[in-house]
mmCIF file of C-alpha atoms and ligand atoms in Angstrom:
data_model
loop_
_atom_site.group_PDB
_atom_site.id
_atom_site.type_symbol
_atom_site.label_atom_id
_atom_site.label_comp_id
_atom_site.label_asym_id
_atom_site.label_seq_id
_atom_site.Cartn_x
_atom_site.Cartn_y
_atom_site.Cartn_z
ATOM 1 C CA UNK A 901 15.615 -14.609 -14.749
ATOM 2 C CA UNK A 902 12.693 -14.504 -17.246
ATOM 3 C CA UNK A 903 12.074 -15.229 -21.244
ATOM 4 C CA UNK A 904 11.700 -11.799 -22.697
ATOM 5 C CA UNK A 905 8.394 -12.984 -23.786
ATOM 6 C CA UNK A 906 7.388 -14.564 -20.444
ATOM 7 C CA UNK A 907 3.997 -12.474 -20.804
ATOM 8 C CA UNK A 908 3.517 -12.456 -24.620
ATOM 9 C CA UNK A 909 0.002 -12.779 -25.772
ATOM 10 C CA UNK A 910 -1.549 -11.218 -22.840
ATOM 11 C CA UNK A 911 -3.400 -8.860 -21.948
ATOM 12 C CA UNK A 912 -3.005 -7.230 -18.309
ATOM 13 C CA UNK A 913 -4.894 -4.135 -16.430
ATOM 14 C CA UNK A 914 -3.332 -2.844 -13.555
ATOM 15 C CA UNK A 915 -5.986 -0.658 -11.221
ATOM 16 C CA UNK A 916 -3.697 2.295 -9.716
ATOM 17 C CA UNK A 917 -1.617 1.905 -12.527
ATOM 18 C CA UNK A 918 -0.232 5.636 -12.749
ATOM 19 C CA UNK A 919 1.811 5.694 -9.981
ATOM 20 C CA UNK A 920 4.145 3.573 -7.188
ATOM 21 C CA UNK A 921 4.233 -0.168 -7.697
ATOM 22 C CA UNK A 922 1.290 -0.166 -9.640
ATOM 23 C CA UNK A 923 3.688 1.933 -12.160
ATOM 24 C CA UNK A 924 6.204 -0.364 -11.562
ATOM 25 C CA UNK A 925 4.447 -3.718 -12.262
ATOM 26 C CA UNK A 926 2.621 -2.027 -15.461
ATOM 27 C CA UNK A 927 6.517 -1.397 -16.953
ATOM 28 C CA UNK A 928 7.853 -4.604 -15.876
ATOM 29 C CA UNK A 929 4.459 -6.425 -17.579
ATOM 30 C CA UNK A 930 4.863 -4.578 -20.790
ATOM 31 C CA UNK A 931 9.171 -5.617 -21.023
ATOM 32 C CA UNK A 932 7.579 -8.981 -20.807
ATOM 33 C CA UNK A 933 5.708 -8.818 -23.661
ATOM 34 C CA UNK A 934 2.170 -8.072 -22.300
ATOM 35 C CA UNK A 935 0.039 -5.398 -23.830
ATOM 36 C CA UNK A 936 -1.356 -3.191 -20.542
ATOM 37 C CA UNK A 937 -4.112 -0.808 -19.466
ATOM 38 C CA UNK A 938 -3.195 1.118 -16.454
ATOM 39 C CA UNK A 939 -6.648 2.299 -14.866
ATOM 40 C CA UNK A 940 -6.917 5.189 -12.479
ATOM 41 C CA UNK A 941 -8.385 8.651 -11.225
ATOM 42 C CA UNK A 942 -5.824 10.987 -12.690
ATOM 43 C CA UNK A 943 -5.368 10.406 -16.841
ATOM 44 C CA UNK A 944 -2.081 12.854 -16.672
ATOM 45 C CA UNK A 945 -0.148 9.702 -14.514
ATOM 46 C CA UNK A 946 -1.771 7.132 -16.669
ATOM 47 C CA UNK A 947 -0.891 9.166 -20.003
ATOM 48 C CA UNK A 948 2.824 9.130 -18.934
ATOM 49 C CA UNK A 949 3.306 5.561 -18.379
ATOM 50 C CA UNK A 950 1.487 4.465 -21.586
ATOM 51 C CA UNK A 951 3.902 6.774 -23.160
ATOM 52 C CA UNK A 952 6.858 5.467 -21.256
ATOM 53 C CA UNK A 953 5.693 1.559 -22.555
ATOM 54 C CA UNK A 954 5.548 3.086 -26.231
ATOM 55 C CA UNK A 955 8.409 4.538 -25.978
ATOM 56 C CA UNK A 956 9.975 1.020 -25.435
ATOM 57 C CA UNK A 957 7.962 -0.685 -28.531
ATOM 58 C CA UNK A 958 5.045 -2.197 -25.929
ATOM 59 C CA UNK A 959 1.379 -1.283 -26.685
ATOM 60 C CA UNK A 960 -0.750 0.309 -23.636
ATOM 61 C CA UNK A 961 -3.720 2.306 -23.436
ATOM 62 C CA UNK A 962 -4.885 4.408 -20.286
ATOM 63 C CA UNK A 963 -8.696 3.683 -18.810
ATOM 64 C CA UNK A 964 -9.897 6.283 -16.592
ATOM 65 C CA UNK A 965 -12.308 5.375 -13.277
ATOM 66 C CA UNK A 966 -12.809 5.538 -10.268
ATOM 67 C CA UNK A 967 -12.169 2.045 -8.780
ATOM 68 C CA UNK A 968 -15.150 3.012 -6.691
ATOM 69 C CA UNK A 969 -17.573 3.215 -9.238
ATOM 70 C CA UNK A 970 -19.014 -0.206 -10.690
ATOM 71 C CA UNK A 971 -20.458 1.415 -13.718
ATOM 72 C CA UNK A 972 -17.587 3.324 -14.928
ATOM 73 C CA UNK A 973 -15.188 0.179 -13.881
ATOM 74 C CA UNK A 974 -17.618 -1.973 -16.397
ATOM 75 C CA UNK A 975 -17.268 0.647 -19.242
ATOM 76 C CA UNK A 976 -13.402 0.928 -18.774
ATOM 77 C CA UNK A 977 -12.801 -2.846 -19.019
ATOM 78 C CA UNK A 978 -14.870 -2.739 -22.124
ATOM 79 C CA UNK A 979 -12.777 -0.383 -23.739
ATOM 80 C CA UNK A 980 -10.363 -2.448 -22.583
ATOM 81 C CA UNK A 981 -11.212 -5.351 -24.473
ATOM 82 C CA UNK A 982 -12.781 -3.529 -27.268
ATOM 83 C CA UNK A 983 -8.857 -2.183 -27.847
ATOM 84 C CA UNK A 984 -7.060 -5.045 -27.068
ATOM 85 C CA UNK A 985 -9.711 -8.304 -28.193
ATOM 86 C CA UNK A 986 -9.941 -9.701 -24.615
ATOM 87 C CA UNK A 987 -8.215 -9.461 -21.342
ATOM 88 C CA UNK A 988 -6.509 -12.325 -19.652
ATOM 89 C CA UNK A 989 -4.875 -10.753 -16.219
ATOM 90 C CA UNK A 990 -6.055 -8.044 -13.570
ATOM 91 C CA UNK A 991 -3.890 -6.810 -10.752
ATOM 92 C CA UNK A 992 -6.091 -5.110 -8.075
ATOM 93 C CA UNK A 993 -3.595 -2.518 -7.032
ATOM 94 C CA UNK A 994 -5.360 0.605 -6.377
ATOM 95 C CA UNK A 995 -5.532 1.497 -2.864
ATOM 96 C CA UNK A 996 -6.479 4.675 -0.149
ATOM 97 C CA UNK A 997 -5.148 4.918 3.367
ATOM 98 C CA UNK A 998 -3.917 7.071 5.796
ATOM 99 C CA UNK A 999 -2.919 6.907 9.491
ATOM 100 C CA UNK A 1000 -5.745 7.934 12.023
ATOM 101 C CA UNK A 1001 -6.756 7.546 15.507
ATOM 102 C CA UNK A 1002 -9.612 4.797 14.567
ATOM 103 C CA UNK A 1003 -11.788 6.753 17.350
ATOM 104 C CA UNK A 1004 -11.861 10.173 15.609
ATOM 105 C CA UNK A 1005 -12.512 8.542 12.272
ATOM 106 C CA UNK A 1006 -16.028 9.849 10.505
ATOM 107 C CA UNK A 1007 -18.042 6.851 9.187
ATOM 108 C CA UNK A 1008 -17.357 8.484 5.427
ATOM 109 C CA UNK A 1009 -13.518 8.499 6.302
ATOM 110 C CA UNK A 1010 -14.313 4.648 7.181
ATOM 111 C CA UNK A 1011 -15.807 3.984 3.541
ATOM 112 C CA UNK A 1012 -13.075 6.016 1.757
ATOM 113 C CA UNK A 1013 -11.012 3.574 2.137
ATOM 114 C CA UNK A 1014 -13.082 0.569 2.208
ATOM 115 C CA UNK A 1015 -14.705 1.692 -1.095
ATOM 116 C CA UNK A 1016 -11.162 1.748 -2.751
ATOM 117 C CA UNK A 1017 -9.712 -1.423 -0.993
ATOM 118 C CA UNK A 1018 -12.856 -3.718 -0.880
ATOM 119 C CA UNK A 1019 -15.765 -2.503 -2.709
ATOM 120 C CA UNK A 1020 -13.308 -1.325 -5.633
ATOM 121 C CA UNK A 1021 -11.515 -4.516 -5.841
ATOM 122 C CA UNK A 1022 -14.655 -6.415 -6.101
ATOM 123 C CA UNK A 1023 -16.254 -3.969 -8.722
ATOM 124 C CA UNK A 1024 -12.978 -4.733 -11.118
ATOM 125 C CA UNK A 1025 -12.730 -8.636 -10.253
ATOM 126 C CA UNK A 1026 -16.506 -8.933 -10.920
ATOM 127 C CA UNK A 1027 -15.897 -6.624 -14.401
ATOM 128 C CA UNK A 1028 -12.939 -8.920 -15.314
ATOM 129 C CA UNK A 1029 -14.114 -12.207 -14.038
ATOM 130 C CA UNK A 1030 -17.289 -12.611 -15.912
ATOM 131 C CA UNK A 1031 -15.658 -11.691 -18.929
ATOM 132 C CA UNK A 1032 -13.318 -14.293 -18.545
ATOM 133 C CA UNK A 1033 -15.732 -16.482 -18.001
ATOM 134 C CA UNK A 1034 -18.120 -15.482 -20.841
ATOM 135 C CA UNK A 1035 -14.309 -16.233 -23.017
ATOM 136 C CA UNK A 1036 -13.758 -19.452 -21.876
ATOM 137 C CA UNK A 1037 -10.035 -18.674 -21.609
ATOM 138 C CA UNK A 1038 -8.892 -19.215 -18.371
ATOM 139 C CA UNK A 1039 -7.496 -15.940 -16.947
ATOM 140 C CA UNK A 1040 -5.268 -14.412 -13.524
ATOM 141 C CA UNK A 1041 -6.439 -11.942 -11.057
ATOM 142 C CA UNK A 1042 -3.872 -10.762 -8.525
ATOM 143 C CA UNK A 1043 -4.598 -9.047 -5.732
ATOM 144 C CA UNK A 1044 -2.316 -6.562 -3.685
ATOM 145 C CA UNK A 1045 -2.719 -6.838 0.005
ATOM 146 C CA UNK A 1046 -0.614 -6.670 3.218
ATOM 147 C CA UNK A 1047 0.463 -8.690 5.822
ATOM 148 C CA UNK A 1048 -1.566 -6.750 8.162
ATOM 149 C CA UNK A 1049 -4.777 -8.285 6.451
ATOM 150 C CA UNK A 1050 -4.171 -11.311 9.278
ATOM 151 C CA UNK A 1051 -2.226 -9.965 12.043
ATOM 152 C CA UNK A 1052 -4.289 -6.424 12.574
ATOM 153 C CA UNK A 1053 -2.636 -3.043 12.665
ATOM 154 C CA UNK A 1054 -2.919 -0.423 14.714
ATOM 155 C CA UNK A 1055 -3.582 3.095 12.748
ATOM 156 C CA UNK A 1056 -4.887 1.713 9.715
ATOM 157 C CA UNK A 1057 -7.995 0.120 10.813
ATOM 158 C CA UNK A 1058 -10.184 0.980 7.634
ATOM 159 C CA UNK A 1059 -7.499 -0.735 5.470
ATOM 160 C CA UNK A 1060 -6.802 -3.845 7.550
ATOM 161 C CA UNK A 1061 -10.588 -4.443 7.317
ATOM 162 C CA UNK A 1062 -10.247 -3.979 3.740
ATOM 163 C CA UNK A 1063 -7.190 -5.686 3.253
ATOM 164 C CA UNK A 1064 -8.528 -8.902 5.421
ATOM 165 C CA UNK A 1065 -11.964 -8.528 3.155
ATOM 166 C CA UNK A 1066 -9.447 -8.582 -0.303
ATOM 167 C CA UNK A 1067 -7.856 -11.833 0.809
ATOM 168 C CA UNK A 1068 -11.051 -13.720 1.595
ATOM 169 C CA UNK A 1069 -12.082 -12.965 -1.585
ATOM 170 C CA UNK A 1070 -8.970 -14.026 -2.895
ATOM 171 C CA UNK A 1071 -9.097 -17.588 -1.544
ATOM 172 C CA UNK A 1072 -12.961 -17.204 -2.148
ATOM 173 C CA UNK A 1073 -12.967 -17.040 -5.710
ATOM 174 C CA UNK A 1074 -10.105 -19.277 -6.000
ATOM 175 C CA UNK A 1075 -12.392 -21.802 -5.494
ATOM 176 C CA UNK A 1076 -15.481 -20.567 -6.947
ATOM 177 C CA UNK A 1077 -13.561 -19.803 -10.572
ATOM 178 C CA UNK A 1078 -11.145 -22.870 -10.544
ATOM 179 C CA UNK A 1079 -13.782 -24.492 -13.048
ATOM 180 C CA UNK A 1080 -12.967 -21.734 -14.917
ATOM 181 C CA UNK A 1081 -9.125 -21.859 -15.141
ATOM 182 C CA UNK A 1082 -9.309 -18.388 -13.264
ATOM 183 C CA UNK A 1083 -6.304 -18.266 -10.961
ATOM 184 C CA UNK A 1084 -6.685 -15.887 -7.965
ATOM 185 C CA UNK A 1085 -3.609 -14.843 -5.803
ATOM 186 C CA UNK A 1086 -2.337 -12.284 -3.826
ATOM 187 C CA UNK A 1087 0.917 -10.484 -2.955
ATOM 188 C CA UNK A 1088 1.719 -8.944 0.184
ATOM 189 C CA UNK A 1089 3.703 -6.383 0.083
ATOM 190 C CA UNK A 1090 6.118 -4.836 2.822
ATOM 191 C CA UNK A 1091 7.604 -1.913 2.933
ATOM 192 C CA UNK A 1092 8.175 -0.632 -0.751
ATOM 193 C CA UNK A 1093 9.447 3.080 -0.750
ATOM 194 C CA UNK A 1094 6.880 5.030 -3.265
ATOM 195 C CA UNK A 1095 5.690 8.267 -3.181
ATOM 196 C CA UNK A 1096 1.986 7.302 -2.324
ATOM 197 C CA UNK A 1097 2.958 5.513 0.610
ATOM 198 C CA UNK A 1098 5.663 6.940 2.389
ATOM 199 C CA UNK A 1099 3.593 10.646 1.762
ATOM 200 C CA UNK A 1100 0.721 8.669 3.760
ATOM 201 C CA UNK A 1101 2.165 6.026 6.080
ATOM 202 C CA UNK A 1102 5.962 7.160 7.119
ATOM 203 C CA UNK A 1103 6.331 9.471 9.943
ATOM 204 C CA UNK A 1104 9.260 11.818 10.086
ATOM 205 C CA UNK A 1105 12.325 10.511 11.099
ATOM 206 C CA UNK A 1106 10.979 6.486 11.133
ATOM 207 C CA UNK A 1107 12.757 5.535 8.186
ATOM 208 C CA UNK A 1108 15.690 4.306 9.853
ATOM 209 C CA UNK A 1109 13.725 2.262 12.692
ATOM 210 C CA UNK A 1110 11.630 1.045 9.975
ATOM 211 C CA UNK A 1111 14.815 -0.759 8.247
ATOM 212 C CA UNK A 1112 16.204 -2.124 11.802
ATOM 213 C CA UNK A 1113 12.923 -3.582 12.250
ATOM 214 C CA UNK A 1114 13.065 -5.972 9.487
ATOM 215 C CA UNK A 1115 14.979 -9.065 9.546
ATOM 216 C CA UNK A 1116 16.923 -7.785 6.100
ATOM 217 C CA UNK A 1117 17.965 -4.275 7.548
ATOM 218 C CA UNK A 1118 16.192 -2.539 4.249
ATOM 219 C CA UNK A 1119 13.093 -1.810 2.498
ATOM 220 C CA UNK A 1120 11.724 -3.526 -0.691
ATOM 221 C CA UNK A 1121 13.016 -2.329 -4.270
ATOM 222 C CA UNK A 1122 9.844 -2.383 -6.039
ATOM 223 C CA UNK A 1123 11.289 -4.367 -8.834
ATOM 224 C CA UNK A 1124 11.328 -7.159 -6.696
ATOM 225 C CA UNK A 1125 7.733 -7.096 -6.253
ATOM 226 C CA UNK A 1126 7.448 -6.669 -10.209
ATOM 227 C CA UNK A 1127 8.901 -9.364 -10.722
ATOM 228 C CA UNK A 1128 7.173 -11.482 -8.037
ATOM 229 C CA UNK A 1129 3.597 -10.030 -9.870
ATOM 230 C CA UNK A 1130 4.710 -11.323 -13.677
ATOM 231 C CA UNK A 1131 5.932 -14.371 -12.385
ATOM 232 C CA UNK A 1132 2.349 -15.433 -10.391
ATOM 233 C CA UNK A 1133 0.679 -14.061 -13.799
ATOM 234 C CA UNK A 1134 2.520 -16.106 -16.273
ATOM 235 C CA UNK A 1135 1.498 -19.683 -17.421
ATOM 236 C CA UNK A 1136 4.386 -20.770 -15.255
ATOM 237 C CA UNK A 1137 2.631 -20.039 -11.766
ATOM 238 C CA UNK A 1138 -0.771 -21.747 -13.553
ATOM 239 C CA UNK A 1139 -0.920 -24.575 -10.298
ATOM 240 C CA UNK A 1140 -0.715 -21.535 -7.775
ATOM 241 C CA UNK A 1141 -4.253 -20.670 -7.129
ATOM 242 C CA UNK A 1142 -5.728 -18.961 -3.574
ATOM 243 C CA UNK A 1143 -2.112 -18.744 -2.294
ATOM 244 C CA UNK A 1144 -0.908 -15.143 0.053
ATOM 245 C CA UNK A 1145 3.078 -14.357 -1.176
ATOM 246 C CA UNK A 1146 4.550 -12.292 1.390
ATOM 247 C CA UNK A 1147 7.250 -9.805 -0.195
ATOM 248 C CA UNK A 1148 8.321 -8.358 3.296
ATOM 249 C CA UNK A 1149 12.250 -9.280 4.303
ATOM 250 C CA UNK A 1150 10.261 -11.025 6.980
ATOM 251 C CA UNK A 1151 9.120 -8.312 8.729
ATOM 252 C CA UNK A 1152 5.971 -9.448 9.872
ATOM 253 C CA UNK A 1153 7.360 -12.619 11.680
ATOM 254 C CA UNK A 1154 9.525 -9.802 13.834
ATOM 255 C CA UNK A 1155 7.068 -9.541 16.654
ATOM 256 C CA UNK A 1156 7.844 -13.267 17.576
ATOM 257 C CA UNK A 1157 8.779 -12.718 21.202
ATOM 258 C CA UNK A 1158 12.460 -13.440 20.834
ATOM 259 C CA UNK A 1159 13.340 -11.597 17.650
ATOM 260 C CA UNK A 1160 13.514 -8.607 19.581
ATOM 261 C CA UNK A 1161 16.999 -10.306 20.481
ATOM 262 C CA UNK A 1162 18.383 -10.038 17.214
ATOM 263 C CA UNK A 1163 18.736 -6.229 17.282
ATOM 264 C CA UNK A 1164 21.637 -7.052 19.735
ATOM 265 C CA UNK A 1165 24.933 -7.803 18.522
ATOM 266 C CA UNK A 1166 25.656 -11.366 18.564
ATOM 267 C CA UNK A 1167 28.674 -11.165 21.246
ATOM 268 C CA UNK A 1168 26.015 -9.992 23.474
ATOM 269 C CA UNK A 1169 23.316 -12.219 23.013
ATOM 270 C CA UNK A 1170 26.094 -15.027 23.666
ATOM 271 C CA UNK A 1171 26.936 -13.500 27.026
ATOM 272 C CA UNK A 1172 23.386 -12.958 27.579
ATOM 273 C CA UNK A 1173 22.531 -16.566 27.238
ATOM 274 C CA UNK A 1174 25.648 -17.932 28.676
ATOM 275 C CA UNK A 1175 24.577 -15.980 31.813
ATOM 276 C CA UNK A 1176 21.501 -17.507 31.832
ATOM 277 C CA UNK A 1177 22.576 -21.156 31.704
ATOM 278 C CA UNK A 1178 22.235 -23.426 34.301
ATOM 279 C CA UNK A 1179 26.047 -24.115 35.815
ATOM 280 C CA UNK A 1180 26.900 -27.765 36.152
ATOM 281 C CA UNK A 1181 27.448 -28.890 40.203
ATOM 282 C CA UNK A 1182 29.870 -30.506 42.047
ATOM 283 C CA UNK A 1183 32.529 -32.163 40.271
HETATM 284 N N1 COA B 2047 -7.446 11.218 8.614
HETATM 285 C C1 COA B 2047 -8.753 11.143 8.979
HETATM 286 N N2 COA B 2047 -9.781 11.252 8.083
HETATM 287 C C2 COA B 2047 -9.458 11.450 6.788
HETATM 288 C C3 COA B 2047 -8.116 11.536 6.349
HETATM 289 C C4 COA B 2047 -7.082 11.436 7.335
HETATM 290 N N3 COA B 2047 -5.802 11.510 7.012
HETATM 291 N N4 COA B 2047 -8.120 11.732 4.997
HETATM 292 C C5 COA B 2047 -9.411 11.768 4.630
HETATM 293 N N5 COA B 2047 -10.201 11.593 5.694
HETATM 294 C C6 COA B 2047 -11.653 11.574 5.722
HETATM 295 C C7 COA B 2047 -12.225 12.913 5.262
HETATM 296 O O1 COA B 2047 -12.275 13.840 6.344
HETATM 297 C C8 COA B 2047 -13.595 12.485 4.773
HETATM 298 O O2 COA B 2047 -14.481 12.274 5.848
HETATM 299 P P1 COA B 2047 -15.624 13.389 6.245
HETATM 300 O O3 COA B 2047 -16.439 13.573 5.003
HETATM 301 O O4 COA B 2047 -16.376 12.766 7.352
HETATM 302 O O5 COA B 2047 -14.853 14.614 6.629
HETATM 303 C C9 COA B 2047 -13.367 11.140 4.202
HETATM 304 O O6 COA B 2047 -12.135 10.648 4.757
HETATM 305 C C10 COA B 2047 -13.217 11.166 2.697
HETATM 306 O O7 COA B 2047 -12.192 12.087 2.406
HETATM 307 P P2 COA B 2047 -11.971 12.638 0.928
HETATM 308 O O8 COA B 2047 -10.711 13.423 0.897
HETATM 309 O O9 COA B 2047 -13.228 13.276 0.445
HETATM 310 O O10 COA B 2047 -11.821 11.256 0.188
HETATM 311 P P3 COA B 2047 -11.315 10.967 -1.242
HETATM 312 O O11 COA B 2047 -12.248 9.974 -1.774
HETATM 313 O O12 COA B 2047 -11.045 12.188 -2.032
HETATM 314 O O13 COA B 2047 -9.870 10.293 -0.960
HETATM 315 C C11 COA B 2047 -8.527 8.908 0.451
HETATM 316 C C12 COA B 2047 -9.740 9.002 -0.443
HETATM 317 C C13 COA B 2047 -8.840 9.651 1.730
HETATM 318 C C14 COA B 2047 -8.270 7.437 0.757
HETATM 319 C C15 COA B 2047 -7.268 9.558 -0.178
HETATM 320 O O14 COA B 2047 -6.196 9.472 0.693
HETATM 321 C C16 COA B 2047 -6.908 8.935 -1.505
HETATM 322 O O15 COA B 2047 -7.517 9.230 -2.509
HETATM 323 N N6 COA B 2047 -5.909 8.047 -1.541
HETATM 324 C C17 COA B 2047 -5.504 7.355 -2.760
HETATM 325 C C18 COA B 2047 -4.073 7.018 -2.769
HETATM 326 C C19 COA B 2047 -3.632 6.257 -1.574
HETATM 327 O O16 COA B 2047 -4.067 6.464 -0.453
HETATM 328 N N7 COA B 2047 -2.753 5.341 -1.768
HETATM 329 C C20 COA B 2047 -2.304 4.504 -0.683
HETATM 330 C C21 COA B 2047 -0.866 4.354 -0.690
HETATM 331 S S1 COA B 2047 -0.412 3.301 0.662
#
């Protein structure tokens, strides 16, 4: 559905770029025409998607930091721009979490997590933003949440804090940076089989009850959500600014008290409800 060169002339970092959708979205950027840094812990996952991209003919280069560290975040966006002559997108995509009891969690477990999801989110925006600013171009900064970032989650307590934190600052800055022509969105994903997340997040044997649960009766193809990302970073999503995108099937509206019904064949919700309506009296 897109121009081959939808995302020609930019330049676009993806944090957690090494692996799962942040691998994903760095390919799909680079088809597009973008020249990408992928920015992450490991350089052996980073090394093998820059290699994948120039394989193809795109142009990427790795940059290696912890999201968690503001120093080493600034340095790796310089190189960034040093390489590439400025920087016009950044997907905030790296992210920690794990399922816990939240009352056996240790304080440092706590900031794990928040110091990926929040504090490292703000460390790259705040990297990227002001050198947007300081190039007058206008820019995009897309940030990867959840749809547990508004209704709570049980479990995952350090990242729905996180994730809530992530999207005020997304409708925050979209605000603050408008002057600037710096679009801020955010995606939120459902459930997108990767390695990184299902290793974390799926319990044995809840696969199946996880795909009856959602209004589409399947998980997300993480193209989809590729293509969902290039779209809100091209020039043609330049009036969409502070906006949330769910990318779920709808399975976050599913605890609406009637859906439940739906996971009944239709026959039998008809007979259900016919029983339950009132019968007309007399003649
Ligand atoms: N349950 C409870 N506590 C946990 C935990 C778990 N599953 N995993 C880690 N912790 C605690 C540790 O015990 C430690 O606390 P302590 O010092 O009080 O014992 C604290 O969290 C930090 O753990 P550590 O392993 O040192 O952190 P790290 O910085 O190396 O890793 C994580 C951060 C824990 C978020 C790790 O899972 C990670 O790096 N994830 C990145 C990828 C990811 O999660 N992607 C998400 C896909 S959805």
């Amino acid at each position: 559905m897109f121009e081959k060169d939808l995302l020609a002339g930019k330049v676009i970092l993806v944090t957690g770029g090494g692996t799962g959708l942040g691998r994903v979205m760095a390919l799909r950027f680079a088809e597009l025409g973008a020249r990408v840094a992928v920015l992450g812990r490991r350089p052996e996952p980073l090394t093998e998607v820059v290699q994948a991209i120039e394989a193809k003919g795109g142009e990427a280069m790795a940059a290696s930091a912890d999201v968690r560290d503001a120093a080493r975040v600034d340095a790796a966006v310089e190189d960034v721009v040093t390489r590439f002559g400025g920087i016009q997108v950044l997907v905030n995509n790296a992210a920690g979490n794990f399922l816990a009891l939240t009352e056996t969690l240790s304080p440092n477990a706590f900031n794990a997590v928040v110091g990926i999801v929040l504090n490292g989110t703000f460390h790259c925006t705040a990297a990227v933003g002001k050198r947007l600013i300081a190039q007058g171009t206008g820019g995009c900064i897309l940030n990867i949440v959840a749809t547990y970032a508004w209704t709570g989650a049980a479990y995952v307590v350090p990242s729905v804090c996180a994730k809530a934190g992530v999207l005020a600052m997304t409708r925050a800055l979209a605000v603050e940076w408008g002057r600037y022509r710096i679009r801020l969105n955010a995606i939120a994903p459902g459930p997108f089989p990767t390695e990184g997340a299902w290793s974390r997040l799926m319990l044995p044997g809840m696969e199946e009850e996880g795909k009856r649960r959602n209004p589409t009766g399947r998980f997300g193809d993480p193209p989809e959500l590729a293509n969902l990302a290039a779209y809100l970073a091209s020039d043609a999503a330049s009036y969409i600014n502070g906006e949330c995108v769910t990318m779920d099937g709808g399975e976050w509206l599913m605890g609406q008290s009637f859906n439940a019904l739906t996971q009944l064949p239709p026959e039998q919700f008809q007979a259900l409800a016919e029983a339950l309506r009132p019968r007309k009296s007399g003649p």
